Short mmCIF file of C-alpha atoms in Angstrom, two decimals:
data_model
loop_
_atom_site.label_atom_id
_atom_site.label_comp_id
_atom_site.label_asym_id
_atom_site.label_seq_id
_atom_site.Cartn_x
_atom_site.Cartn_y
_atom_site.Cartn_z
CA MET A 1 57.64 -119.23 -125.96
CA THR A 2 55.83 -117.39 -128.73
CA TYR A 3 54.51 -113.83 -128.55
CA ARG A 4 50.95 -115.16 -128.24
CA GLU A 5 51.91 -117.73 -125.61
CA PHE A 6 53.31 -114.92 -123.49
CA TRP A 7 50.58 -112.31 -123.82
CA GLN A 8 47.46 -114.47 -123.98
CA PRO A 9 47.59 -115.76 -120.36
CA LEU A 10 48.00 -112.15 -119.21
CA THR A 11 44.44 -111.44 -120.38
CA ALA A 12 43.32 -113.12 -117.16
CA ARG A 13 44.39 -109.84 -115.50
CA TYR A 14 44.67 -107.27 -118.31
CA ASP A 15 42.69 -106.50 -121.43
CA GLU A 16 44.19 -107.76 -124.67
CA GLY A 17 45.72 -104.45 -125.74
CA GLU A 18 47.44 -103.96 -122.39
CA ALA A 19 48.64 -107.57 -122.30
CA LYS A 20 50.26 -107.12 -125.71
CA ALA A 21 51.80 -103.78 -124.70
CA ILE A 22 53.28 -105.35 -121.55
CA THR A 23 54.71 -108.20 -123.62
CA ARG A 24 56.32 -105.78 -126.05
CA MET A 25 57.80 -103.82 -123.14
CA VAL A 26 59.28 -107.00 -121.67
CA ALA A 27 60.76 -107.90 -125.05
CA GLU A 28 62.24 -104.45 -125.62
CA VAL A 29 63.53 -103.57 -122.15
CA ARG A 30 64.73 -106.98 -120.98
CA TYR A 31 65.86 -108.49 -124.29
CA GLY A 32 66.37 -105.57 -126.69
CA LEU A 33 63.82 -106.89 -129.17
CA THR A 34 61.89 -104.49 -131.37
CA LEU A 35 58.25 -105.03 -132.31
CA ALA A 36 59.46 -106.25 -135.71
CA ASP A 37 61.69 -108.76 -133.94
CA VAL A 38 58.79 -109.98 -131.82
CA LEU A 39 56.47 -110.35 -134.79
CA ALA A 40 59.22 -112.22 -136.64
CA GLY A 41 59.36 -114.82 -133.85
CA ARG A 42 62.55 -113.69 -132.12
CA LEU A 43 60.91 -114.07 -128.68
CA GLU A 44 61.06 -117.82 -129.25
CA THR A 45 64.86 -117.65 -129.04
CA VAL A 46 64.73 -116.36 -125.45
CA ASP A 47 65.15 -118.78 -122.56
CA GLU A 48 61.66 -120.10 -121.87
CA HIS A 49 62.26 -120.53 -118.16
CA GLN A 50 63.15 -116.84 -117.82
CA LEU A 51 60.07 -115.80 -119.75
CA SER A 52 57.88 -118.06 -117.65
CA GLN A 53 59.20 -116.50 -114.44
CA LEU A 54 58.48 -113.00 -115.74
CA GLN A 55 55.03 -114.08 -116.87
CA GLN A 56 54.18 -115.52 -113.45
CA ARG A 57 55.16 -112.30 -111.70
CA LEU A 58 52.95 -110.34 -114.08
CA LEU A 59 50.07 -112.76 -113.54
CA ALA A 60 50.44 -112.24 -109.78
CA GLY A 61 49.76 -108.55 -110.37
CA GLU A 62 53.26 -107.14 -109.97
CA PRO A 63 53.60 -104.00 -112.12
CA VAL A 64 55.69 -104.57 -115.23
CA GLN A 65 57.97 -101.68 -114.24
CA TYR A 66 58.91 -103.47 -111.01
CA VAL A 67 59.28 -106.79 -112.83
CA LEU A 68 61.74 -105.20 -115.24
CA GLY A 69 63.21 -102.74 -112.73
CA GLU A 70 62.76 -99.92 -115.23
CA ALA A 71 60.29 -97.11 -115.92
CA GLN A 72 60.46 -94.44 -118.60
CA PHE A 73 60.17 -90.76 -117.69
CA LEU A 74 60.42 -88.03 -120.33
CA GLY A 75 62.60 -90.19 -122.56
CA ARG A 76 64.93 -91.50 -119.84
CA TRP A 77 64.83 -94.89 -118.15
CA PHE A 78 64.88 -94.92 -114.36
CA HIS A 79 65.48 -97.88 -112.10
CA VAL A 80 62.41 -98.57 -109.93
CA GLU A 81 61.54 -101.23 -107.41
CA PRO A 82 59.11 -101.58 -104.52
CA GLY A 83 59.93 -98.70 -102.19
CA VAL A 84 59.56 -95.95 -104.80
CA LEU A 85 56.54 -94.93 -106.82
CA ILE A 86 56.43 -95.78 -110.50
CA PRO A 87 56.69 -92.46 -112.40
CA ARG A 88 53.47 -91.44 -114.10
CA PRO A 89 52.61 -89.28 -117.13
CA GLU A 90 51.07 -86.62 -114.90
CA THR A 91 54.40 -86.12 -113.16
CA GLU A 92 56.08 -85.73 -116.55
CA GLU A 93 53.68 -82.84 -117.13
CA LEU A 94 54.63 -81.35 -113.76
CA VAL A 95 58.29 -81.28 -114.82
CA GLN A 96 57.36 -79.69 -118.14
CA HIS A 97 55.56 -76.88 -116.31
CA VAL A 98 58.69 -76.28 -114.20
CA LEU A 99 60.88 -76.21 -117.31
CA ALA A 100 58.53 -73.71 -118.95
CA CYS A 101 59.51 -71.20 -116.21
CA THR A 102 63.21 -71.47 -117.03
CA GLN A 103 65.61 -70.95 -119.90
CA PRO A 104 67.24 -74.38 -120.15
CA ALA A 105 70.40 -73.30 -121.93
CA SER A 106 71.41 -70.68 -119.38
CA TRP A 107 69.19 -70.88 -116.26
CA GLN A 108 71.34 -70.98 -113.11
CA GLY A 109 68.79 -71.07 -110.29
CA ALA A 110 68.42 -73.44 -107.35
CA ILE A 111 65.70 -76.11 -107.29
CA LEU A 112 64.46 -78.33 -104.47
CA ASP A 113 62.43 -81.50 -105.15
CA ILE A 114 60.53 -82.62 -102.04
CA GLY A 115 59.63 -86.32 -101.92
CA THR A 116 61.94 -87.37 -104.73
CA GLY A 117 61.31 -91.15 -104.78
CA SER A 118 63.20 -92.56 -107.76
CA GLY A 119 64.69 -89.12 -108.38
CA CYS A 120 62.91 -88.75 -111.72
CA ILE A 121 61.89 -85.10 -111.13
CA ALA A 122 65.19 -83.87 -109.69
CA ILE A 123 67.39 -85.78 -112.14
CA THR A 124 65.38 -84.73 -115.18
CA LEU A 125 65.55 -81.09 -114.11
CA ALA A 126 69.30 -81.37 -113.45
CA ALA A 127 69.82 -82.94 -116.87
CA GLU A 128 67.65 -80.42 -118.74
CA LEU A 129 69.03 -77.40 -116.84
CA PRO A 130 72.79 -78.00 -116.98
CA HIS A 131 73.66 -74.78 -115.12
CA ALA A 132 71.07 -75.16 -112.37
CA HIS A 133 71.69 -76.43 -108.86
CA VAL A 134 69.33 -79.17 -107.66
CA ALA A 135 68.67 -80.84 -104.33
CA ALA A 136 66.15 -83.52 -103.41
CA TRP A 137 64.58 -84.77 -100.19
CA ASP A 138 62.90 -88.00 -99.20
CA ILE A 139 61.99 -89.67 -95.92
CA SER A 140 63.08 -93.10 -97.19
CA ASP A 141 66.70 -94.28 -97.13
CA LYS A 142 65.83 -96.84 -99.80
CA ALA A 143 64.37 -94.20 -102.10
CA LEU A 144 67.45 -92.00 -101.69
CA ALA A 145 69.74 -94.92 -102.58
CA ILE A 146 67.69 -95.64 -105.71
CA ALA A 147 67.64 -91.95 -106.66
CA THR A 148 71.41 -91.64 -106.19
CA ASN A 149 72.02 -94.60 -108.49
CA ASN A 150 69.68 -93.11 -111.07
CA ALA A 151 71.66 -89.87 -110.89
CA ARG A 152 74.85 -91.79 -111.61
CA ARG A 153 73.15 -93.24 -114.68
CA HIS A 154 71.92 -89.96 -116.14
CA LEU A 155 74.13 -87.13 -114.92
CA PRO A 156 77.77 -86.33 -115.65
CA PRO A 157 80.60 -87.49 -113.38
CA PRO A 158 81.86 -87.29 -110.74
CA GLY A 159 79.48 -89.87 -109.42
CA GLY A 160 76.55 -88.52 -111.36
CA MET A 161 76.16 -85.71 -108.84
CA GLU A 162 77.52 -82.76 -110.81
CA GLY A 163 74.79 -80.14 -110.89
CA PHE A 164 73.52 -81.07 -107.44
CA LEU A 165 73.87 -78.42 -104.80
CA PRO A 166 76.92 -77.82 -102.63
CA PRO A 167 76.06 -76.69 -99.09
CA LEU A 168 73.60 -73.82 -99.31
CA GLY A 169 72.30 -71.91 -96.33
CA GLY A 170 73.37 -74.66 -93.98
CA ILE A 171 71.49 -77.31 -95.97
CA GLU A 172 73.63 -79.99 -97.55
CA GLY A 173 73.03 -80.51 -101.25
CA GLY A 174 72.33 -83.66 -103.20
CA PHE A 175 69.87 -86.29 -102.00
CA LEU A 176 68.96 -85.80 -98.36
CA LEU A 177 66.98 -87.71 -95.77
CA VAL A 178 64.40 -85.11 -94.76
CA ASP A 179 60.82 -85.46 -93.53
CA ALA A 180 58.62 -83.04 -95.49
CA LEU A 181 56.42 -82.68 -92.40
CA HIS A 182 59.42 -81.55 -90.34
CA PRO A 183 61.69 -79.63 -92.72
CA PRO A 184 64.88 -77.96 -91.50
CA LEU A 185 64.75 -74.35 -90.39
CA CYS A 186 65.66 -71.89 -93.09
CA ASP A 187 66.17 -68.29 -92.05
CA HIS A 188 66.89 -66.87 -95.48
CA ASP A 189 66.03 -67.32 -99.15
CA CYS A 190 67.48 -70.52 -100.61
CA TRP A 191 65.50 -71.67 -103.62
CA ASP A 192 64.27 -70.26 -106.91
CA ILE A 193 61.90 -73.20 -107.40
CA ILE A 194 60.44 -75.80 -105.06
CA VAL A 195 58.59 -78.70 -106.70
CA SER A 196 56.77 -81.58 -105.05
CA ASN A 197 54.58 -84.53 -105.88
CA PRO A 198 53.63 -85.31 -102.27
CA PRO A 199 51.31 -88.02 -100.92
CA TYR A 200 47.77 -86.88 -101.73
CA VAL A 201 45.46 -89.91 -101.98
CA CYS A 202 42.98 -90.14 -99.10
CA GLU A 203 42.63 -93.45 -97.31
CA GLU A 204 38.96 -93.59 -98.30
CA GLU A 205 39.99 -93.63 -101.98
CA LYS A 206 41.71 -97.01 -101.66
CA THR A 207 38.58 -98.82 -102.84
CA GLN A 208 38.87 -97.02 -106.20
CA MET A 209 42.49 -98.01 -106.80
CA GLU A 210 43.97 -100.87 -108.77
CA ALA A 211 45.19 -103.86 -106.77
CA HIS A 212 48.68 -103.70 -108.30
CA VAL A 213 49.10 -100.18 -106.87
CA LEU A 214 47.83 -101.09 -103.40
CA ASP A 215 49.78 -104.33 -103.22
CA TYR A 216 53.15 -103.12 -104.49
CA GLU A 217 53.66 -99.34 -104.38
CA PRO A 218 54.76 -97.65 -101.13
CA HIS A 219 51.77 -96.44 -99.12
CA GLU A 220 53.80 -93.74 -97.38
CA ALA A 221 54.30 -92.09 -100.78
CA LEU A 222 50.61 -92.33 -101.70
CA PHE A 223 48.26 -91.79 -98.79
CA VAL A 224 47.20 -89.04 -96.41
CA PRO A 225 44.66 -89.19 -93.59
CA ASP A 226 41.04 -88.66 -94.59
CA ASP A 227 40.70 -85.92 -91.97
CA ASP A 228 43.72 -83.93 -93.24
CA PRO A 229 44.14 -84.31 -97.02
CA LEU A 230 46.20 -81.11 -97.27
CA LEU A 231 48.74 -82.22 -94.67
CA PHE A 232 51.78 -82.12 -96.95
CA TYR A 233 50.71 -79.00 -98.88
CA ARG A 234 50.43 -77.08 -95.61
CA SER A 235 53.84 -78.18 -94.35
CA ILE A 236 55.65 -77.67 -97.65
CA GLY A 237 53.88 -74.34 -98.17
CA ARG A 238 55.09 -73.07 -94.78
CA TYR A 239 58.64 -74.11 -95.61
CA ALA A 240 58.42 -72.51 -99.06
CA LEU A 241 57.36 -69.17 -97.56
CA GLN A 242 60.62 -69.16 -95.60
CA ALA A 243 62.92 -70.73 -98.12
CA LEU A 244 61.87 -69.43 -101.55
CA LYS A 245 63.57 -66.37 -102.89
CA PRO A 246 61.26 -63.39 -103.53
CA GLY A 247 59.38 -64.17 -106.73
CA GLY A 248 60.35 -67.85 -106.49
CA TRP A 249 57.96 -70.50 -107.75
CA LEU A 250 56.25 -73.37 -105.95
CA PHE A 251 54.86 -76.26 -108.02
CA PHE A 252 52.67 -79.08 -106.77
CA GLU A 253 51.06 -82.15 -108.24
CA LEU A 254 47.75 -82.63 -106.43
CA ASN A 255 44.56 -84.57 -105.92
CA ALA A 256 41.99 -83.13 -108.33
CA CYS A 257 39.34 -83.60 -105.62
CA HIS A 258 41.16 -81.08 -103.43
CA ALA A 259 42.50 -78.66 -106.04
CA HIS A 260 40.45 -75.66 -104.96
CA ALA A 261 40.95 -76.36 -101.26
CA THR A 262 44.71 -76.47 -101.87
CA ALA A 263 44.58 -73.20 -103.81
CA THR A 264 42.60 -71.56 -101.01
CA LEU A 265 45.12 -72.82 -98.45
CA LEU A 266 48.06 -71.35 -100.38
CA GLN A 267 46.28 -68.04 -100.95
CA GLY A 268 45.55 -67.82 -97.23
CA MET A 269 49.24 -68.40 -96.49
CA GLY A 270 50.16 -65.39 -98.62
CA PHE A 271 51.24 -66.92 -101.93
CA GLN A 272 50.65 -64.87 -105.08
CA HIS A 273 49.14 -65.84 -108.44
CA VAL A 274 47.88 -69.27 -107.36
CA ASP A 275 47.06 -71.03 -110.62
CA ILE A 276 45.36 -74.41 -110.94
CA ILE A 277 46.50 -76.20 -114.10
CA ARG A 278 44.67 -79.06 -115.79
CA ASP A 279 46.50 -82.18 -116.99
CA GLN A 280 46.20 -83.77 -120.42
CA TYR A 281 43.04 -85.56 -119.29
CA GLY A 282 41.36 -82.33 -118.19
CA LYS A 283 41.75 -82.92 -114.45
CA GLU A 284 42.84 -80.13 -112.10
CA ARG A 285 46.19 -81.76 -111.38
CA PHE A 286 48.80 -79.05 -110.71
CA ILE A 287 49.26 -75.79 -108.84
CA LYS A 288 51.78 -73.12 -109.73
CA THR A 289 52.26 -70.18 -107.40
CA CYS A 290 54.93 -67.71 -106.35
CA LYS A 291 56.16 -66.11 -103.17
#
C-alpha cells in the first residue's frame, strides 16, 4: 500500500492535512519509518493486510492514539487505550506550570495527582523531579493498571516506582484507587503540590464534541452534571485545604466556560492568590492557587 493509498481514503473523515499527519504517525510509531522513508516508498514494504486493518479502524473513527496504543506527552510516549483519556497539549501546559514552581534538580516535595488516567502527569513530574515524591489517584482499576505500566516504562527500577511515595500520613503511596469525590480523611499536612485535570465538560456540551471523543474516550473522565459543573473542584478543593502544607500549591485544568466561577469558589473556600492562567490558544484553562 502506498502513502497515498493509505491517507487518501481517510479524507472521508479527516481533512487532507490531518489524514497525512495520521498516516505519518502510523508509519513512525508502528513501523519506525521516517517521513523520508515514507516519501521514498518504504510504506509499500509493510504487510498490506496489517495496514488495511489499521486503516479500517481509523475510518471507523477510532482515534489514532488508541489504534496505535501510544500517545506523546512532553516528549515521552505513553500507552493509551479506551479507558483512559488521550493526553492533550493543554495538559502538557498544566505540567509545565507545576514544574515552574519547583527547582527540578533539587526539589524534594510531595505531589499528588488526582485523576491520573494514563499517569502522564504524575509520571512526567516524577521523571522531571528526581528527588520529589509523587502519588496518584484514580477511580478506575483499568486506568491504574495502565498508569503503573507506563511508570515501569519511564521511571527507574525497581518496578518503575522509585520516586513514588512510601506511606505518608496513613495514605499509601504510588497509584491508588481513590474516588476524588470521597477522598480519604487527612488530619495533617501531606502535600506540597496537588494537581488535577478532573472531569469538567458539561453534559450539554456533548453536541459540540467530536464523535471520536464521544464514542471512544471514557465518559467518567470527561463529563459532569449540567447542574453542578464545579463538582470535582469543590471536592478536591476541600481535600486540598486539609491536606496541603501551608503555602502549598493547588493546580487545576478547567473548563474555560467556568473559569471565573471556579476561581470564586476557591476564593470563598479560603485559598490565596487564585490566578486564572490562559493556555496557548488564549483560553482561560488553568488555575493556580495556594493554601
